[in-house]
XYZ file of C-alpha atoms in Angstrom:
120
model
C -0.598 8.180 -6.377
C 3.310 8.875 -5.509
C 4.791 9.197 -2.018
C 5.390 12.612 -0.344
C 9.307 12.556 -0.741
C 9.677 14.770 2.207
C 7.872 12.602 4.425
C 8.448 9.127 5.874
C 6.433 6.070 5.303
C 4.535 6.412 8.506
C 4.094 9.964 7.635
C 2.875 9.553 4.373
C 0.371 6.640 5.846
C -0.911 8.913 8.542
C -1.312 12.079 6.804
C -4.194 10.550 5.211
C -6.558 10.213 8.279
C -5.091 13.363 9.739
C -6.512 15.624 6.712
C -9.713 13.176 5.662
C -10.874 12.887 8.849
C -8.982 15.641 11.282
C -7.320 12.726 13.371
C -4.401 13.633 15.957
C -0.793 12.923 14.427
C -0.411 10.457 17.181
C -3.478 8.554 16.779
C -3.023 8.508 13.080
C 0.631 7.423 13.385
C -0.465 4.401 15.939
C -2.883 3.397 13.379
C 0.024 3.496 10.616
C 2.285 1.583 12.930
C -0.571 -1.219 13.368
C -1.065 -1.915 9.521
C 2.636 -1.737 9.052
C 3.725 -3.991 11.640
C 0.439 -6.175 10.228
C 2.335 -6.883 7.355
C 5.853 -6.710 9.157
C 7.194 -3.521 7.489
C 7.650 -1.586 10.593
C 11.362 -1.365 9.705
C 10.743 0.936 6.924
C 8.602 3.238 8.872
C 11.329 5.661 8.629
C 12.481 5.740 5.303
C 11.855 8.179 2.907
C 10.802 7.474 -0.900
C 14.318 7.408 -2.518
C 15.339 4.916 0.227
C 12.640 2.318 -0.223
C 12.808 -0.677 -2.264
C 9.736 -1.384 -4.568
C 7.918 -3.861 -2.294
C 8.490 -0.954 0.294
C 7.114 1.526 -1.551
C 4.388 -0.505 -2.797
C 3.288 -1.401 0.665
C 3.557 2.176 1.658
C 0.969 3.243 -1.218
C -1.419 0.309 -0.358
C -1.507 1.243 3.528
C -2.004 4.828 2.439
C -4.993 3.462 0.377
C -6.173 0.740 3.153
C -6.000 3.429 5.916
C -8.933 5.268 4.296
C -11.186 1.922 4.305
C -12.224 2.801 0.777
C -14.991 0.618 -0.454
C -12.612 -0.663 -3.754
C -8.448 -0.789 -4.080
C -7.627 -0.552 -7.535
C -3.862 -1.743 -8.305
C -2.739 -1.218 -11.741
C -0.172 -3.395 -13.371
C 1.914 -4.629 -10.372
C 4.619 -5.824 -12.585
C 5.507 -2.124 -13.236
C 5.157 -1.070 -9.590
C 7.248 -4.455 -8.254
C 10.002 -4.844 -11.051
C 12.408 -6.512 -8.962
C 9.839 -8.905 -7.375
C 8.117 -12.167 -8.355
C 4.620 -10.086 -7.845
C 1.844 -12.284 -7.664
C 2.697 -14.401 -4.813
C 3.796 -11.167 -2.829
C 0.763 -9.416 -3.898
C -1.481 -11.892 -2.624
C 0.133 -12.491 0.612
C 0.305 -8.730 1.214
C -3.615 -8.506 0.150
C -4.305 -11.797 2.221
C -2.951 -10.230 5.519
C -4.994 -7.103 4.721
C -8.255 -9.026 4.263
C -10.160 -7.962 7.087
C -9.394 -4.509 6.149
C -10.137 -4.621 2.710
C -13.432 -4.299 1.448
C -12.953 -5.436 -2.424
C -9.577 -5.345 -4.471
C -9.182 -4.973 -8.611
C -6.413 -5.668 -9.980
C -5.933 -4.493 -13.599
C -3.289 -6.301 -15.585
C -2.733 -7.521 -19.181
C -5.343 -10.327 -20.099
C -2.524 -13.137 -20.331
C -1.836 -12.428 -16.408
C -4.971 -13.218 -15.550
C -4.403 -16.746 -14.276
C -1.746 -15.084 -12.134
C -4.290 -13.913 -9.596
C -6.889 -15.767 -7.400
C -10.321 -14.344 -7.621
C -10.944 -11.183 -4.913
């Protein structure tokens, strides 16, 4: 899902538990801050979508999914999401940092890219 352009990264992540769990903004924002900090991305918290790098946008979208603690996270063709990044190590490092928050992650990519990813 695209980010809401009128919201900052922090607000884009925090809006999920506000909407889904009726969580107060302060509590949801604290949770979003802790997720951003766990990836070393707190500096992008107040940026809006047009000002984000592809890596920051990927992290924001991923954390928006992670904050719901879903059973499965699906990443569809990461090369499209990270055109300026050597994406396999970036995606692996990001998922590894969130390993305790993700139950299962599926990466959908072209078959010839399968060796780029460790099994999850």
